[in-house]
PDB file of C-alpha atoms in Angstrom:
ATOM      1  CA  UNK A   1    -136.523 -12.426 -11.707  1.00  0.00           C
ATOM      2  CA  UNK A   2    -138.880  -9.118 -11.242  1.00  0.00           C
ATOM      3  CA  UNK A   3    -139.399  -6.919  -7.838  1.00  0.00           C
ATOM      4  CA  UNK A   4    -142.421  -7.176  -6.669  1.00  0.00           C
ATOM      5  CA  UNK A   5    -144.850  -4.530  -8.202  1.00  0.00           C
ATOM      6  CA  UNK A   6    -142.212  -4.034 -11.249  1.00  0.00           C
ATOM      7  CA  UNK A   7    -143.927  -7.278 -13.539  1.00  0.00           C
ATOM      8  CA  UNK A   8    -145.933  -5.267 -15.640  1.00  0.00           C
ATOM      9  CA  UNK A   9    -144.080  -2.093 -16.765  1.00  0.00           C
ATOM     10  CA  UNK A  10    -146.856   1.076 -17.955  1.00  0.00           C
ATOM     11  CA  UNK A  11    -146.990   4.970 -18.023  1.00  0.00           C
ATOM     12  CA  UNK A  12    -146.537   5.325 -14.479  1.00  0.00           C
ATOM     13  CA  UNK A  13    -143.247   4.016 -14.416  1.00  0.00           C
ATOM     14  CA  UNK A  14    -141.112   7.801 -13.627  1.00  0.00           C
ATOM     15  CA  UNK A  15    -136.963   8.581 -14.359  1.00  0.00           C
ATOM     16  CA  UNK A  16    -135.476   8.638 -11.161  1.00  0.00           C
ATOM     17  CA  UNK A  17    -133.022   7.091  -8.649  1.00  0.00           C
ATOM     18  CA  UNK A  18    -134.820   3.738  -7.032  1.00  0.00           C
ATOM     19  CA  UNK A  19    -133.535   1.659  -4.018  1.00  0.00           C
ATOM     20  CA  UNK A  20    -134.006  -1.564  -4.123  1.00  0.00           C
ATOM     21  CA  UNK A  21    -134.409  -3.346  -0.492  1.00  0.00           C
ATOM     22  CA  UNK A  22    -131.236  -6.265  -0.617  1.00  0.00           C
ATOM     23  CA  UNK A  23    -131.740  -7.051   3.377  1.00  0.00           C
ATOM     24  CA  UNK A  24    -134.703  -9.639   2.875  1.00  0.00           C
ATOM     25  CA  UNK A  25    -131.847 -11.678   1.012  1.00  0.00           C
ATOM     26  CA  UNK A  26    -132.629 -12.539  -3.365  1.00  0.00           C
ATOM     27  CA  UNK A  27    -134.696 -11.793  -4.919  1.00  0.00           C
ATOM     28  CA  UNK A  28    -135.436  -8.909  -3.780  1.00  0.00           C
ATOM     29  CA  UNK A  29    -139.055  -7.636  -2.454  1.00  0.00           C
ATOM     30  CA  UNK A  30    -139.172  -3.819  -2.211  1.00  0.00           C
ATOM     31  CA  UNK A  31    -137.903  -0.910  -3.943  1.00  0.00           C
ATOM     32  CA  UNK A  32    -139.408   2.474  -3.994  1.00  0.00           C
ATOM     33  CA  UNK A  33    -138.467   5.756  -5.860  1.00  0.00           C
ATOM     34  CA  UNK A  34    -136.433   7.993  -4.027  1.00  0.00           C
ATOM     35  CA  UNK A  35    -136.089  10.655  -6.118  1.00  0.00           C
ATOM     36  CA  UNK A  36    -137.793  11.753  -9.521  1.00  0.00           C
ATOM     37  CA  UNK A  37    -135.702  13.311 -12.090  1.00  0.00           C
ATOM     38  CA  UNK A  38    -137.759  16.296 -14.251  1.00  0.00           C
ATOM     39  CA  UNK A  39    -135.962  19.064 -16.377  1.00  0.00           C
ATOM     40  CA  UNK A  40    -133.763  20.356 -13.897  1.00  0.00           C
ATOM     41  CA  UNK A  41    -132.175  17.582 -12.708  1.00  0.00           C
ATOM     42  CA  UNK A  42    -130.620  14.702 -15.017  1.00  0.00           C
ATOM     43  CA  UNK A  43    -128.794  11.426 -13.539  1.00  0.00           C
ATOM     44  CA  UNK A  44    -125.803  10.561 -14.002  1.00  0.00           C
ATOM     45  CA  UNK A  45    -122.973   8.358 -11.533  1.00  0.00           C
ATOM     46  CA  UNK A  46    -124.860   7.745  -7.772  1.00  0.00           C
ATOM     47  CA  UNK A  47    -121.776   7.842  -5.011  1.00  0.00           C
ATOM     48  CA  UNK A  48    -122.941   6.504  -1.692  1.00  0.00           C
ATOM     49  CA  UNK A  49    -121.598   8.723   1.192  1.00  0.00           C
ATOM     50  CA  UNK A  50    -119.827   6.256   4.103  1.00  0.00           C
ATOM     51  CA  UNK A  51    -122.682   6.764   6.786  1.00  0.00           C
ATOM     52  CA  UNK A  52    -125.406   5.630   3.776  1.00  0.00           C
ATOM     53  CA  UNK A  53    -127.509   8.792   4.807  1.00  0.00           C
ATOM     54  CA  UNK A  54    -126.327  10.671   1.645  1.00  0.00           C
ATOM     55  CA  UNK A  55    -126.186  10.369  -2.081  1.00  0.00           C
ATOM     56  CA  UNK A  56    -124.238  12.148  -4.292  1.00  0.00           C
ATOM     57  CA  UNK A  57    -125.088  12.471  -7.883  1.00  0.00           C
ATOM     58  CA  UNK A  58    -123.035  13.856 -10.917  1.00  0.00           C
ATOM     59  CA  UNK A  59    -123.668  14.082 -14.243  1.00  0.00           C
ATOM     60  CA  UNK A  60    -126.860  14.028 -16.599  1.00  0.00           C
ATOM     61  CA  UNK A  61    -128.654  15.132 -19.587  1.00  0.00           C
ATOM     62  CA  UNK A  62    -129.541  18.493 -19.015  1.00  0.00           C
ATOM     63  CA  UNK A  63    -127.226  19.840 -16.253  1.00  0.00           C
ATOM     64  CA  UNK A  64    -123.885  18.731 -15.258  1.00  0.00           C
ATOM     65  CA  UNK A  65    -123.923  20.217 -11.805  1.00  0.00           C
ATOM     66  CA  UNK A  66    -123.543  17.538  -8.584  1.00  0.00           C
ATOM     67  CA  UNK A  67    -125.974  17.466  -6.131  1.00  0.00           C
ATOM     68  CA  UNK A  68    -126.378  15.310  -2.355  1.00  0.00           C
ATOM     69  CA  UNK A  69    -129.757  13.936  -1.517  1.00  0.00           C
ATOM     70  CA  UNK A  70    -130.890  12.584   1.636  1.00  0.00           C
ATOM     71  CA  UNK A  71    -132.523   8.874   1.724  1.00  0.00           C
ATOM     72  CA  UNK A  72    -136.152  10.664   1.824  1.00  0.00           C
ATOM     73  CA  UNK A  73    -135.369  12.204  -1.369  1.00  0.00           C
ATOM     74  CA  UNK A  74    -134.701  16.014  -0.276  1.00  0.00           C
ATOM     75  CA  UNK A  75    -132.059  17.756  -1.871  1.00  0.00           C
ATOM     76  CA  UNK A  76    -129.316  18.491   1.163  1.00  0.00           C
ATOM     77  CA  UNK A  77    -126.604  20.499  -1.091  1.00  0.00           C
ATOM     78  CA  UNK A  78    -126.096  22.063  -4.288  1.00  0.00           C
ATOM     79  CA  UNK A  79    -123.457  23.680  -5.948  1.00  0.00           C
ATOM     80  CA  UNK A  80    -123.711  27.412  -6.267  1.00  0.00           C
ATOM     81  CA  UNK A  81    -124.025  27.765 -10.690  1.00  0.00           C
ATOM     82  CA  UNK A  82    -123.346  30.987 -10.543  1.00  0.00           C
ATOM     83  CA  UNK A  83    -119.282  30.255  -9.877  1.00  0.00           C
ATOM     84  CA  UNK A  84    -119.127  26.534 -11.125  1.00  0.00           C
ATOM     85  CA  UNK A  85    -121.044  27.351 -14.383  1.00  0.00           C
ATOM     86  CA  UNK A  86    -120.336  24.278 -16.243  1.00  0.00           C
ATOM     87  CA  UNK A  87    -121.031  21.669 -13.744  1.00  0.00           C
ATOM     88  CA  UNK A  88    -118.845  18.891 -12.764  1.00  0.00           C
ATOM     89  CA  UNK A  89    -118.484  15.189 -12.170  1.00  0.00           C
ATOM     90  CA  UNK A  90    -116.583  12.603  -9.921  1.00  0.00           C
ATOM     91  CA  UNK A  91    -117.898  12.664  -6.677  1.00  0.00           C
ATOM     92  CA  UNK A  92    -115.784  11.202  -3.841  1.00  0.00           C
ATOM     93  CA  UNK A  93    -117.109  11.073  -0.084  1.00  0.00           C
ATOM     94  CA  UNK A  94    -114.451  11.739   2.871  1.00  0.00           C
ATOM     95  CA  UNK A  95    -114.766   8.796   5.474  1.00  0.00           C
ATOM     96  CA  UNK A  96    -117.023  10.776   7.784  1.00  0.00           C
ATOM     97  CA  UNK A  97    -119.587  11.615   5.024  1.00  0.00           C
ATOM     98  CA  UNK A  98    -119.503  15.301   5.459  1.00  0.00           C
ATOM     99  CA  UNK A  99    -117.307  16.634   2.903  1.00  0.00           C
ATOM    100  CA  UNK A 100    -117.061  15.276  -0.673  1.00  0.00           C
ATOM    101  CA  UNK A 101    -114.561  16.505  -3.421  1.00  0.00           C
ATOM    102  CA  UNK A 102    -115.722  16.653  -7.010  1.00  0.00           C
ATOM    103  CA  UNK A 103    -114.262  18.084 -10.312  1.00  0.00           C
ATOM    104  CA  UNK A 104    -115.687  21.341 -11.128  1.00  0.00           C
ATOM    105  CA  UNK A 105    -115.652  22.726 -15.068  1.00  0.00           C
ATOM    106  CA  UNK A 106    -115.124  26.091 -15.939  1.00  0.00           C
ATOM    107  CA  UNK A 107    -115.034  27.882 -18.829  1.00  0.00           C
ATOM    108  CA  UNK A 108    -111.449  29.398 -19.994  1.00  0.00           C
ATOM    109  CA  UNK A 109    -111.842  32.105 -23.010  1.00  0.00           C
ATOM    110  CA  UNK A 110    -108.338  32.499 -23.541  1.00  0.00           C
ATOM    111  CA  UNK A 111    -108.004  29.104 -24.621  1.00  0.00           C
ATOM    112  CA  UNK A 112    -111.677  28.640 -25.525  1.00  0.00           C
ATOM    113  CA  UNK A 113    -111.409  24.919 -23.788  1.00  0.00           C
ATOM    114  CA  UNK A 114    -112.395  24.179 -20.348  1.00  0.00           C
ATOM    115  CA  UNK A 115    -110.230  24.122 -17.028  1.00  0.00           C
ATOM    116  CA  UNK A 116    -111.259  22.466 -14.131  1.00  0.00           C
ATOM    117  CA  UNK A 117    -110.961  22.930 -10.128  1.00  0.00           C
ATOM    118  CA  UNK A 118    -111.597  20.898  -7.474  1.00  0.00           C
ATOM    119  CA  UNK A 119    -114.211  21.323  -5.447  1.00  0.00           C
ATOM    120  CA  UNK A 120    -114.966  20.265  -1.541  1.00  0.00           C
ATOM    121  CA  UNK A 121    -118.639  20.307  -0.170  1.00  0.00           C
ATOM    122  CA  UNK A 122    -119.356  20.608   2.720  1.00  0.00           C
ATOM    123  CA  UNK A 123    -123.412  18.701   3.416  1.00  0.00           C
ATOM    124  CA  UNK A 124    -123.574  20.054   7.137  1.00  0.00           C
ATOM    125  CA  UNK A 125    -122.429  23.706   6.157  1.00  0.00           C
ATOM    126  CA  UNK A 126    -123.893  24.228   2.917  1.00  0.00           C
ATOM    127  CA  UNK A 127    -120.375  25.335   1.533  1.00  0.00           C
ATOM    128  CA  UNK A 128    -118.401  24.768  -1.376  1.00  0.00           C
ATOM    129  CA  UNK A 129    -114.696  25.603  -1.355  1.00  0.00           C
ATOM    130  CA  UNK A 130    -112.652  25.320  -4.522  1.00  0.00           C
ATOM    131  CA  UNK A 131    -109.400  24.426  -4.874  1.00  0.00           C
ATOM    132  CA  UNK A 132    -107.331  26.256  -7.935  1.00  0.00           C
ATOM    133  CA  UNK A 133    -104.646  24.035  -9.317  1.00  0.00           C
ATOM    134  CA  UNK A 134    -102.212  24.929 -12.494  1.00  0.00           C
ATOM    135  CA  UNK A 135    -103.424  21.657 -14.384  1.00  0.00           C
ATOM    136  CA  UNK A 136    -106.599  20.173 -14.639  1.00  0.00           C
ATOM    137  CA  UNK A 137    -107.980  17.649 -12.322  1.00  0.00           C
ATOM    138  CA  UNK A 138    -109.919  14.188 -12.717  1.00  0.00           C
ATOM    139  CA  UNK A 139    -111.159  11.968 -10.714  1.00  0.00           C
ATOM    140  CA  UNK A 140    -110.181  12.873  -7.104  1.00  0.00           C
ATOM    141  CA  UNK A 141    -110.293  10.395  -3.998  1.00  0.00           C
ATOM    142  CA  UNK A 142    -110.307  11.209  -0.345  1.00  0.00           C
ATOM    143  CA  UNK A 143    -108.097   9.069   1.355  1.00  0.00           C
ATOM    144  CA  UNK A 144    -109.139   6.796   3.801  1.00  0.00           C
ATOM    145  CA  UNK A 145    -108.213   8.899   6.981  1.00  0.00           C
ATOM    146  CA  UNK A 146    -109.661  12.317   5.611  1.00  0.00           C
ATOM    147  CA  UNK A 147    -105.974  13.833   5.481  1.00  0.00           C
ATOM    148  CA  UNK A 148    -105.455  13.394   1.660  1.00  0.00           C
ATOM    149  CA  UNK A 149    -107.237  13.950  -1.762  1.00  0.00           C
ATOM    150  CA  UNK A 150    -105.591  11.864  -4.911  1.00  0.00           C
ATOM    151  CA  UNK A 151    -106.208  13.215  -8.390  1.00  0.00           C
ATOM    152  CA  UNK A 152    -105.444  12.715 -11.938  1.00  0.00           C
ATOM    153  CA  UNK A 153    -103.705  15.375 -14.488  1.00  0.00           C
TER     154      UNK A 153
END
């Protein structure tokens, strides 16, 4: 079964992040790009924040650095590169969709491997705060209630 509009696939057709319209019941009727993807930007996992007013994105070809867009496409928070160098990954919203917690890379010379730290944004501030552990982290959750992050070592 085909989306309207995507029968007959050509040049035109762009990498990016599409929605596809589920409330009209299946198949499906609409979709629409939300957001093109160009040399800056590469995709990776899409997280839905709670509220479905945010999407966070992690991963990619040519950066590793997480990023939140808005559902018209704008780009509502970024990591600052300049202390986060090697990007990160694993992107988990906290139940009131403002803060997320992700695992950051970083580069270790002593042991010329990578640590990581683990990161909260904050979309309505603009903020990132990390959080410096003694082992690496992977794959942290917010708990449902806000008052807890889980993690793997």
């Amino acid at each position: 079964m085909s989306i309207a509009g995507w029968d007959q696939w050509d040049e035109n057709i762009r990498d990016g992040i599409y929605l596809i319209n589920m409330s009209s019941g299946f198949p499906p009727r609409e979709s629409k790009l939300l957001f093109e993807t160009d040399e800056t930007y590469g995709l990776g996992n899409l997280v839905w924040a709670p509220n479905g007013r945010y999407i966070g994105i992690t991963g990619g070809t040519n950066t590793n650095n997480p990023y939140v867009i808005s559902l018209d496409g704008k780009i509502v928070w970024e990591p600052p590169s300049e202390i986060y160098p090697l990007g990160g990954d694993m992107i988990s919203w906290s139940s009131d969709s403002t803060r997320f917690v992700y695992t950051a890379f970083t580069d270790n010379t002593t042991t010329e491997n990578f640590d990581t730290q683990l990161v909260i944004g904050d979309v309505s501030k603009g903020t990132a705060h990390s959080i410096d552990l003694p082992m690496k982290a992977f794959f942290p959750y917010w708990s449902a209630d806000g008052e807890w992050i889980i993690f793997l070592t």
